[in-house]
CSV table of C-alpha atoms in Angstrom, one decimal:
chain,number,residue,atom,x,y,z
E,1,MET,CA,-57.8,-33.5,185.4
E,2,ALA,CA,-57.8,-29.7,183.2
E,3,GLY,CA,-54.6,-29.3,183.5
E,4,ARG,CA,-53.9,-33.3,182.2
E,5,ARG,CA,-55.7,-31.9,179.0
E,6,ASP,CA,-53.1,-28.7,178.4
E,7,LYS,CA,-49.9,-31.2,178.3
E,8,TYR,CA,-51.5,-33.5,175.8
E,9,SER,CA,-52.7,-31.2,173.9
E,10,GLN,CA,-49.4,-28.9,173.8
E,11,SER,CA,-47.7,-31.8,173.2
E,12,LEU,CA,-49.9,-33.3,170.1
E,13,ARG,CA,-49.1,-30.0,168.7
E,14,GLY,CA,-45.0,-29.7,169.5
E,15,SER,CA,-45.3,-33.4,167.6
E,16,LYS,CA,-46.7,-32.1,164.4
E,17,ILE,CA,-44.3,-29.3,164.2
E,18,ALA,CA,-41.9,-32.2,164.6
E,19,ILE,CA,-43.6,-33.4,161.6
E,20,ALA,CA,-44.1,-30.3,159.7
E,21,ILE,CA,-40.4,-29.7,160.1
E,22,VAL,CA,-39.1,-33.3,159.0
E,23,ILE,CA,-41.0,-33.9,156.2
E,24,GLY,CA,-39.9,-30.1,154.5
E,25,VAL,CA,-36.3,-30.8,155.9
E,26,VAL,CA,-37.0,-34.3,153.5
E,27,PHE,CA,-39.1,-32.3,151.3
E,28,GLY,CA,-36.1,-29.5,150.9
E,29,CYS,CA,-33.5,-31.7,150.4
E,30,VAL,CA,-35.0,-33.7,147.5
E,31,PHE,CA,-36.3,-30.5,145.7
E,32,ALA,CA,-31.9,-30.0,146.3
E,33,PHE,CA,-31.0,-32.7,144.1
E,34,LEU,CA,-33.7,-32.4,141.6
E,35,PHE,CA,-32.7,-29.2,141.1
E,36,PRO,CA,-29.6,-28.0,141.4
E,37,HIS,CA,-30.0,-24.6,139.6
E,38,GLY,CA,-33.1,-23.7,141.7
E,39,PHE,CA,-37.5,-24.5,141.3
E,40,PHE,CA,-38.1,-21.9,138.6
E,41,SER,CA,-35.0,-22.1,136.1
E,42,SER,CA,-35.3,-22.7,132.3
E,43,SER,CA,-37.5,-24.9,130.6
E,44,SER,CA,-34.0,-26.8,128.8
E,45,ASP,CA,-32.6,-28.2,131.7
E,46,PRO,CA,-32.1,-31.6,132.1
E,47,PRO,CA,-33.6,-32.6,135.3
E,48,THR,CA,-36.6,-29.8,134.8
E,49,ARG,CA,-37.3,-32.3,132.0
E,50,ASN,CA,-36.3,-35.3,133.9
E,51,LEU,CA,-39.0,-34.1,136.9
E,52,SER,CA,-42.5,-32.7,133.7
E,53,LEU,CA,-41.7,-36.4,132.0
E,54,THR,CA,-41.6,-38.0,135.4
E,55,LYS,CA,-45.6,-38.2,135.4
E,56,SER,CA,-46.7,-39.0,131.7
E,57,SER,CA,-43.2,-41.7,131.8
E,58,LEU,CA,-45.4,-42.9,135.3
E,59,GLN,CA,-48.9,-43.1,133.0
E,60,VAL,CA,-47.1,-44.4,130.5
E,61,ASP,CA,-45.2,-47.4,131.9
E,62,SER,CA,-48.3,-47.5,133.3
E,63,SER,CA,-50.4,-48.5,130.3
E,64,SER,CA,-46.8,-50.0,128.2
E,65,CYS,CA,-49.1,-53.6,128.0
E,66,ASP,CA,-51.8,-51.4,126.0
E,67,SER,CA,-49.6,-49.1,124.3
E,68,THR,CA,-48.1,-52.4,122.5
E,69,GLU,CA,-51.2,-53.7,122.2
E,70,ARG,CA,-52.1,-51.1,120.1
E,71,ILE,CA,-49.8,-50.6,118.1
E,72,ASN,CA,-49.5,-54.7,116.8
E,73,MET,CA,-53.3,-53.6,115.5
E,74,PHE,CA,-52.3,-50.1,113.6
E,75,LYS,CA,-49.9,-52.4,112.0
E,76,SER,CA,-51.5,-55.2,111.5
E,77,ASP,CA,-54.2,-52.5,109.5
E,78,ILE,CA,-51.6,-50.6,107.7
E,79,MET,CA,-50.6,-54.2,106.6
E,80,LYS,CA,-54.1,-55.3,105.3
E,81,LEU,CA,-54.4,-52.7,103.5
E,82,SER,CA,-51.2,-51.9,101.8
E,83,GLU,CA,-51.8,-55.5,101.1
E,84,LYS,CA,-55.1,-54.5,99.6
E,85,ASN,CA,-54.3,-51.8,97.8
E,86,ALA,CA,-52.2,-54.0,96.0
E,87,GLU,CA,-54.5,-55.6,95.3
E,88,LEU,CA,-56.7,-52.8,93.6
E,89,LYS,CA,-53.9,-50.9,91.6
E,90,LYS,CA,-53.0,-54.7,90.3
E,91,GLN,CA,-57.4,-54.5,88.9
E,92,LEU,CA,-56.5,-51.2,87.5
E,93,ARG,CA,-53.8,-52.4,85.2
E,94,GLU,CA,-55.7,-55.8,84.5
E,95,LEU,CA,-58.8,-53.3,83.6
E,96,ASN,CA,-56.7,-50.5,82.1
E,97,GLU,CA,-54.8,-53.4,79.2
E,98,LYS,CA,-59.1,-53.9,79.1
E,99,LEU,CA,-60.0,-50.1,78.0
E,100,GLN,CA,-56.4,-49.5,75.6
E,101,LEU,CA,-58.1,-53.3,73.7
E,102,ALA,CA,-61.6,-52.3,73.8
E,103,SER,CA,-60.9,-48.7,72.4
E,104,GLN,CA,-59.3,-50.7,69.1
E,105,GLY,CA,-61.7,-51.1,67.6
E,106,LYS,CA,-62.1,-52.9,63.9
E,107,GLY,CA,-64.2,-55.2,64.7
E,108,HIS,CA,-62.2,-57.8,67.4
E,109,ALA,CA,-62.0,-55.3,70.9
E,110,GLU,CA,-65.0,-57.4,72.2
E,111,GLU,CA,-63.4,-60.5,71.6
E,112,GLN,CA,-60.3,-59.6,73.4
E,113,VAL,CA,-61.6,-58.1,76.5
E,114,VAL,CA,-63.7,-62.0,76.6
E,115,ALA,CA,-60.2,-63.5,76.1
E,116,LEU,CA,-58.7,-61.6,78.7
E,117,SER,CA,-60.6,-62.5,81.8
E,118,GLU,CA,-62.1,-65.7,83.2
E,119,PRO,CA,-61.2,-69.1,80.9
E,120,ARG,CA,-64.4,-70.3,79.3
E,121,LYS,CA,-65.8,-72.6,77.9
E,122,ALA,CA,-65.5,-72.8,74.1
E,123,GLY,CA,-68.9,-71.7,72.3
E,124,PRO,CA,-70.2,-73.1,69.0
E,125,PHE,CA,-68.4,-74.4,65.8
E,126,GLY,CA,-67.4,-71.4,63.6
E,127,THR,CA,-67.5,-69.3,66.2
E,128,VAL,CA,-64.4,-69.1,68.4
E,129,LYS,CA,-62.0,-66.8,68.8
E,130,GLY,CA,-58.1,-67.2,70.1
E,131,LEU,CA,-56.2,-63.9,71.5
E,132,ARG,CA,-54.8,-62.0,69.1
E,133,THR,CA,-53.9,-58.8,70.8
E,134,ASN,CA,-51.1,-59.2,73.9
E,135,PRO,CA,-51.7,-56.8,76.6
E,136,THR,CA,-48.8,-54.2,77.3
E,137,VAL,CA,-46.4,-53.2,79.6
E,138,LEU,CA,-46.5,-51.1,82.7
E,139,PRO,CA,-44.6,-47.8,81.0
E,140,ASP,CA,-41.1,-47.7,83.0
E,141,GLU,CA,-39.9,-44.0,82.9
E,142,SER,CA,-36.6,-44.5,84.8
E,143,VAL,CA,-35.5,-46.4,81.5
E,144,ASN,CA,-34.9,-42.8,79.7
E,145,PRO,CA,-36.8,-39.9,81.4
E,146,ARG,CA,-35.5,-37.6,78.8
E,147,LEU,CA,-36.3,-39.4,76.4
E,148,ALA,CA,-39.5,-39.7,77.6
E,149,LYS,CA,-40.6,-36.5,78.7
E,150,ILE,CA,-39.7,-36.0,74.3
E,151,LEU,CA,-42.7,-38.4,73.8
E,152,GLU,CA,-45.4,-36.8,75.6
E,153,GLU,CA,-44.1,-34.1,73.8
E,154,ILE,CA,-44.9,-34.7,70.4
E,155,ALA,CA,-46.7,-38.5,70.0
E,156,VAL,CA,-50.7,-39.1,69.5
E,157,ARG,CA,-52.0,-41.5,70.6
E,158,LYS,CA,-49.3,-43.3,72.2
E,159,GLU,CA,-48.3,-43.3,69.6
E,160,VAL,CA,-45.1,-42.3,67.1
E,161,ILE,CA,-42.8,-42.4,63.5
E,162,VAL,CA,-40.2,-42.7,65.0
E,163,ALA,CA,-36.4,-42.3,62.3
E,164,LEU,CA,-32.8,-42.9,62.8
E,165,ALA,CA,-30.3,-40.9,60.4
E,166,ASN,CA,-27.1,-39.7,60.3
E,167,SER,CA,-25.3,-36.7,58.7
E,168,ASN,CA,-25.4,-38.6,55.1
E,169,VAL,CA,-28.4,-38.6,54.4
E,170,LYS,CA,-29.9,-34.6,54.6
E,171,GLY,CA,-30.7,-35.2,50.8
E,172,MET,CA,-33.3,-38.1,51.8
E,173,LEU,CA,-34.7,-36.9,54.8
E,174,GLU,CA,-35.4,-33.8,53.2
E,175,VAL,CA,-37.7,-35.2,51.1
E,176,TRP,CA,-38.6,-37.7,54.3
E,177,PHE,CA,-40.5,-34.7,56.2
E,178,THR,CA,-41.4,-32.2,54.0
E,179,SER,CA,-43.7,-35.3,53.3
E,180,ILE,CA,-44.7,-35.6,56.4
E,181,LYS,CA,-45.5,-31.8,57.1
E,182,LYS,CA,-47.8,-32.2,53.8
E,183,VAL,CA,-49.9,-34.7,54.9
E,184,GLY,CA,-50.2,-32.9,59.0
E,185,ILE,CA,-48.8,-35.5,61.0
E,186,PRO,CA,-47.5,-34.0,64.1
E,187,ASN,CA,-45.9,-37.5,66.1
E,188,TYR,CA,-42.7,-38.1,64.3
E,189,LEU,CA,-38.9,-37.8,66.1
E,190,VAL,CA,-35.9,-37.6,63.6
E,191,VAL,CA,-32.9,-40.4,65.9
E,192,ALA,CA,-29.6,-38.7,65.5
E,193,LEU,CA,-26.7,-40.2,65.2
E,194,ASP,CA,-24.3,-37.3,65.1
E,195,ASP,CA,-24.4,-33.9,65.9
E,196,ALA,CA,-24.6,-32.2,61.9
E,197,MET,CA,-28.0,-34.3,61.9
E,198,VAL,CA,-29.0,-32.6,65.0
E,199,GLU,CA,-28.3,-28.8,64.0
E,200,PHE,CA,-30.0,-29.5,60.8
E,201,CYS,CA,-33.5,-31.3,62.2
E,202,LYS,CA,-33.3,-28.1,64.6
E,203,SER,CA,-33.4,-25.8,61.8
E,204,ASN,CA,-35.9,-27.0,60.0
E,205,ASP,CA,-37.9,-27.4,63.3
E,206,VAL,CA,-37.9,-31.3,62.8
E,207,PRO,CA,-38.8,-32.8,66.2
E,208,VAL,CA,-34.6,-34.8,67.3
E,209,TYR,CA,-33.4,-36.1,69.8
E,210,LYS,CA,-29.7,-37.3,70.5
E,211,ARG,CA,-29.8,-40.4,72.8
E,212,ASP,CA,-26.7,-40.5,75.5
E,213,PRO,CA,-23.6,-41.7,75.4
E,214,ASP,CA,-23.7,-45.5,75.8
E,215,LYS,CA,-20.6,-47.9,75.7
E,216,ASN,CA,-22.3,-50.6,74.7
E,217,VAL,CA,-24.5,-49.4,71.5
E,218,ASP,CA,-21.6,-46.5,70.6
E,219,LEU,CA,-18.6,-49.3,70.7
E,220,ILE,CA,-21.0,-51.2,67.5
E,221,GLY,CA,-20.8,-48.0,65.8
E,222,LYS,CA,-17.6,-47.3,65.9
E,223,VAL,CA,-16.5,-51.0,65.2
E,224,GLY,CA,-19.3,-52.8,64.3
E,225,GLY,CA,-20.3,-53.3,60.5
E,226,ASN,CA,-22.2,-52.5,58.8
E,227,HIS,CA,-24.8,-55.1,59.6
E,228,ALA,CA,-24.1,-54.6,63.5
E,229,VAL,CA,-24.6,-50.6,62.9
E,230,SER,CA,-28.3,-51.4,61.1
E,231,GLY,CA,-28.9,-53.2,64.1
E,232,LEU,CA,-29.0,-50.7,66.6
E,233,LYS,CA,-32.1,-49.1,66.1
E,234,PHE,CA,-33.3,-52.3,67.7
E,235,ARG,CA,-31.4,-51.3,70.2
E,236,ILE,CA,-32.7,-47.8,70.5
E,237,LEU,CA,-36.3,-49.1,69.7
E,238,ARG,CA,-36.2,-51.2,72.9
E,239,GLU,CA,-36.5,-48.4,75.0
E,240,PHE,CA,-39.0,-46.3,73.4
E,241,LEU,CA,-41.5,-49.6,73.9
E,242,GLN,CA,-40.8,-49.8,77.2
E,243,LEU,CA,-42.2,-46.7,78.7
E,244,GLY,CA,-44.9,-47.9,76.8
E,245,TYR,CA,-44.8,-46.0,72.9
E,246,SER,CA,-45.9,-48.0,69.4
E,247,VAL,CA,-43.4,-47.5,67.3
E,248,LEU,CA,-44.4,-46.7,63.0
E,249,LEU,CA,-40.3,-47.3,62.3
E,250,SER,CA,-39.2,-46.0,59.1
E,251,ASP,CA,-36.5,-45.8,56.9
E,252,VAL,CA,-35.9,-42.6,55.4
E,253,ASP,CA,-36.5,-43.1,51.4
E,254,ILE,CA,-40.1,-43.4,52.0
E,255,VAL,CA,-42.0,-40.9,51.1
E,256,TYR,CA,-45.6,-40.1,53.0
E,257,LEU,CA,-48.3,-39.4,51.3
E,258,GLN,CA,-51.7,-40.2,54.1
E,259,ASN,CA,-51.2,-40.2,57.4
E,260,PRO,CA,-50.6,-44.0,57.9
E,261,PHE,CA,-51.7,-44.0,61.8
E,262,ASP,CA,-55.3,-44.1,59.8
E,263,HIS,CA,-54.1,-47.4,57.7
E,264,LEU,CA,-53.8,-49.6,61.1
E,265,HIS,CA,-55.3,-52.3,62.6
E,266,ARG,CA,-53.6,-53.0,65.8
E,267,ASP,CA,-54.6,-56.8,66.9
E,268,SER,CA,-50.8,-57.6,66.6
E,269,ASP,CA,-47.8,-57.1,67.4
E,270,VAL,CA,-45.3,-56.0,64.7
E,271,GLU,CA,-48.3,-54.5,61.4
E,272,SER,CA,-44.9,-54.9,58.5
E,273,MET,CA,-45.2,-53.8,54.6
E,274,THR,CA,-43.9,-57.1,52.4
E,275,ASP,CA,-41.8,-57.0,49.5
E,276,GLY,CA,-44.3,-59.0,48.2
E,277,HIS,CA,-45.5,-57.3,45.0
E,278,ASP,CA,-49.0,-59.2,44.4
E,279,ASN,CA,-51.2,-61.5,46.5
E,280,MET,CA,-49.5,-64.2,46.6
E,281,THR,CA,-45.7,-62.9,46.9
E,282,ALA,CA,-47.2,-61.1,50.0
E,283,TYR,CA,-49.7,-63.2,51.4
E,284,GLY,CA,-48.4,-66.1,51.8
E,285,TYR,CA,-49.4,-69.6,48.8
E,286,ASN,CA,-49.0,-73.1,48.3
E,287,HIS,CA,-45.3,-73.5,46.4
E,288,VAL,CA,-45.9,-77.3,45.0
E,289,PHE,CA,-41.8,-78.7,46.1
E,290,ASP,CA,-41.5,-81.6,42.5
E,291,GLU,CA,-39.2,-84.5,42.9
E,292,PRO,CA,-39.1,-86.3,40.4
E,293,ALA,CA,-36.4,-89.5,42.0
E,294,MET,CA,-39.2,-89.8,44.5
E,295,GLY,CA,-42.4,-91.8,42.3
E,296,TRP,CA,-46.4,-91.2,43.8
E,297,ALA,CA,-44.4,-89.4,46.2
E,298,ARG,CA,-42.2,-86.5,43.8
E,299,TYR,CA,-44.3,-83.4,44.7
E,300,ALA,CA,-44.2,-80.9,48.4
E,301,HIS,CA,-46.3,-78.7,49.2
E,302,THR,CA,-44.4,-76.1,51.2
E,303,MET,CA,-45.5,-72.6,52.2
E,304,ARG,CA,-44.2,-69.6,50.5
E,305,ILE,CA,-44.5,-65.9,51.3
E,306,TRP,CA,-42.2,-62.4,50.9
E,307,VAL,CA,-39.6,-60.9,53.7
E,308,TYR,CA,-41.8,-58.3,55.9
E,309,ASN,CA,-39.5,-55.1,55.1
E,310,SER,CA,-37.5,-53.8,58.2
E,311,GLY,CA,-37.1,-51.1,57.2
E,312,PHE,CA,-41.5,-49.4,57.4
E,313,PHE,CA,-43.2,-51.5,60.9
E,314,PHE,CA,-45.8,-51.1,62.6
E,315,ILE,CA,-44.2,-52.6,66.5
E,316,ARG,CA,-46.7,-52.3,70.1
E,317,PRO,CA,-45.0,-52.1,73.1
E,318,THR,CA,-45.6,-55.6,74.8
E,319,MET,CA,-43.9,-59.0,76.1
E,320,PRO,CA,-43.7,-60.9,72.3
E,321,SER,CA,-42.5,-57.2,70.5
E,322,ILE,CA,-40.0,-56.3,73.1
E,323,GLU,CA,-38.3,-59.9,73.1
E,324,LEU,CA,-38.0,-59.8,69.2
E,325,LEU,CA,-35.8,-56.1,69.6
E,326,ASP,CA,-33.2,-58.3,71.7
E,327,ARG,CA,-33.2,-61.2,69.9
E,328,VAL,CA,-32.6,-59.2,66.5
E,329,ALA,CA,-30.3,-57.3,68.1
E,330,ASP,CA,-28.0,-59.5,70.4
E,331,ARG,CA,-27.9,-62.1,67.2
E,332,LEU,CA,-26.8,-58.8,64.7
E,333,SER,CA,-23.8,-57.6,67.5
E,334,ARG,CA,-22.8,-62.4,66.7
E,335,GLU,CA,-23.4,-62.2,63.3
E,336,ASN,CA,-22.0,-60.9,60.1
E,337,ALA,CA,-26.2,-60.8,58.4
E,338,TRP,CA,-28.1,-59.1,57.1
E,339,ASP,CA,-30.5,-57.1,60.0
E,340,GLN,CA,-33.7,-58.2,57.6
E,341,ALA,CA,-32.9,-62.0,57.6
E,342,VAL,CA,-32.7,-62.1,61.2
E,343,PHE,CA,-35.5,-59.6,61.8
E,344,ASN,CA,-37.8,-62.2,59.0
E,345,GLU,CA,-35.7,-65.2,60.8
E,346,GLU,CA,-37.5,-64.3,64.1
E,347,LEU,CA,-40.8,-63.6,63.5
E,348,PHE,CA,-41.3,-66.7,61.1
E,349,PHE,CA,-39.0,-69.9,62.0
E,350,PRO,CA,-41.4,-72.1,65.0
E,351,SER,CA,-40.3,-74.1,67.8
E,352,HIS,CA,-38.0,-76.6,67.2
E,353,PRO,CA,-35.0,-79.0,69.0
E,354,GLY,CA,-33.0,-76.8,69.5
E,355,TYR,CA,-34.4,-73.2,69.4
E,356,VAL,CA,-37.5,-71.5,71.1
E,357,GLY,CA,-38.9,-70.1,68.8
E,358,LEU,CA,-41.7,-66.1,69.1
E,359,HIS,CA,-44.8,-65.9,70.1
E,360,ALA,CA,-45.4,-62.9,68.6
E,361,ALA,CA,-49.0,-62.4,66.3
E,362,LYS,CA,-47.6,-60.2,62.8
E,363,ARG,CA,-50.3,-58.2,59.8
E,364,THR,CA,-48.8,-58.2,56.4
E,365,LEU,CA,-50.0,-54.7,55.2
E,366,ASP,CA,-51.6,-53.7,52.5
E,367,PHE,CA,-49.3,-53.8,49.6
E,368,TYR,CA,-51.4,-51.4,47.4
E,369,LEU,CA,-51.5,-49.0,50.3
E,370,PHE,CA,-47.8,-49.3,51.6
E,371,MET,CA,-45.8,-49.5,48.4
E,372,ASN,CA,-43.0,-51.1,47.7
E,373,SER,CA,-40.8,-49.0,45.0
E,374,LYS,CA,-41.0,-52.8,42.9
E,375,VAL,CA,-44.4,-52.2,43.0
E,376,LEU,CA,-44.9,-48.9,41.7
E,377,PHE,CA,-42.4,-49.3,39.2
E,378,LYS,CA,-42.9,-53.2,37.0
E,379,THR,CA,-46.4,-52.8,37.6
E,380,VAL,CA,-49.0,-49.9,39.0
E,381,ARG,CA,-46.9,-47.5,36.8
E,382,LYS,CA,-48.0,-49.1,33.9
E,383,ASP,CA,-52.0,-49.3,34.7
E,384,ALA,CA,-54.3,-47.2,34.4
E,385,ALA,CA,-56.5,-47.5,36.9
E,386,LEU,CA,-54.1,-48.3,39.9
E,387,LYS,CA,-52.2,-45.1,38.6
E,388,LYS,CA,-54.9,-43.6,40.1
E,389,LEU,CA,-55.4,-45.2,43.5
E,390,LYS,CA,-52.6,-43.0,45.2
E,391,PRO,CA,-50.9,-44.9,48.2
E,392,VAL,CA,-50.2,-44.3,51.9
E,393,ILE,CA,-46.4,-44.1,51.9
E,394,VAL,CA,-43.9,-45.3,48.3
E,395,HIS,CA,-41.3,-46.8,50.3
E,396,LEU,CA,-37.9,-47.0,47.4
E,397,ASN,CA,-36.6,-49.5,49.0
E,398,TYR,CA,-35.9,-51.5,45.8
E,399,HIS,CA,-33.6,-48.9,43.7
E,400,PRO,CA,-30.0,-48.0,44.6
E,401,ASP,CA,-31.3,-44.4,43.4
E,402,LYS,CA,-33.2,-43.5,45.9
E,403,LEU,CA,-33.2,-40.0,46.0
E,404,SER,CA,-34.0,-39.2,42.7
E,405,ARG,CA,-37.1,-41.9,42.4
E,406,MET,CA,-38.5,-39.7,46.4
E,407,ARG,CA,-38.3,-36.7,44.4
E,408,ALA,CA,-40.0,-38.6,41.0
E,409,VAL,CA,-42.2,-40.1,43.6
E,410,VAL,CA,-43.5,-36.4,45.1
E,411,GLU,CA,-43.3,-35.1,41.2
E,412,PHE,CA,-46.2,-37.9,39.7
E,413,TYR,CA,-48.5,-38.1,43.3
E,414,VAL,CA,-48.5,-35.0,44.9
E,415,ASN,CA,-47.9,-32.1,42.1
E,416,GLY,CA,-49.9,-34.0,39.3
E,417,LYS,CA,-47.7,-35.0,37.5
E,418,GLN,CA,-47.9,-37.6,34.7
E,419,ASP,CA,-45.2,-38.9,33.3
E,420,ALA,CA,-42.6,-38.4,36.7
E,421,LEU,CA,-42.2,-42.0,36.6
E,422,ASP,CA,-41.6,-42.4,33.5
E,423,GLN,CA,-38.0,-41.9,33.0
E,424,PHE,CA,-37.1,-45.2,35.3
E,425,PRO,CA,-36.1,-48.3,34.4
E,426,ASP,CA,-38.4,-50.6,36.2
E,427,GLY,CA,-34.8,-52.4,38.1
E,428,SER,CA,-31.4,-50.8,38.5
E,429,GLU,CA,-28.9,-50.4,34.9
């Protein structure tokens, strides 16, 4: 029995050794195949990377379904967060618009904020107020980054006086910016139409901007008539509004005596000075047209108002304002028309068959504060009481001898020379 057990034990040990040898040979072949350059070769070798990733790859494969579900869940959460973020941005933009309206004051801010909110029922008789102030556009600095940087430095509360000028009006421009500096107005800018004007402004420490070349605009400047060239200001102003700035457009034949921004209402798309010379012509009146041949119906009532002056107006960055600029610029590029006439037609003409009118709010500025030269020379200088009033600006729009009259205005209102205006006739000779 003992002899048989010894033989069995020896046989078992021999089998284990054989199995171990076989396993060693198999593992040796596998490692030789997977690691031809040795087990401790550089980690940058592809086979080594494959082996190092074998276990993790198997784990990824085994849980690929779970990972795909997690990724889909993450994507869904990201989409929901993006939608929520967009909604919050929209709400923030609406709140900013309401805050801008609220900051304008003048007694109408509260009504405007309410009007921008959810629909509501009409209140009692005499309490209902319509929406007067359109919200401003979302600024787009990509329109003109260079201009945006300039305006960021000089504008005050995103408002700026802008004048277009070339080297032919240096004399008037000098009186213009000297009066502005005298009043202490910091937010003004000259848009130079030639290099000589750029140098003139820089030499006088006047903020200046010369636009980049634009084939469409430059073509009008080169081959267009006088009226087409005057329409360039409407094209150029568009960029200011797109950048989110309100502009007080100013001709250069204007003398500043007070800061005009202290006398604006900011409740309309456009606030303009008038060519009218009294309450009726400036603010409108009922004109009765008489046609005797009609007998009993011989009298027809009409509404009349003298035009706004397209050389001095305040325009807010709203959609109707930009549409106004586009309409005027487009017509002036195609028609032989006066820019002031087109400006007023687009502002005032109502919708009718074949024509859709502009839905823009407008305000006529006080003609004694924003004074044209007809008011000054025909009325004010002859009235002892009116002579004591100090206008905000005087626009020499009614007279061709502009420079001499501008200097006389400075002598009268700034230097106190009481007879400075006496040498000039009421009109032009």
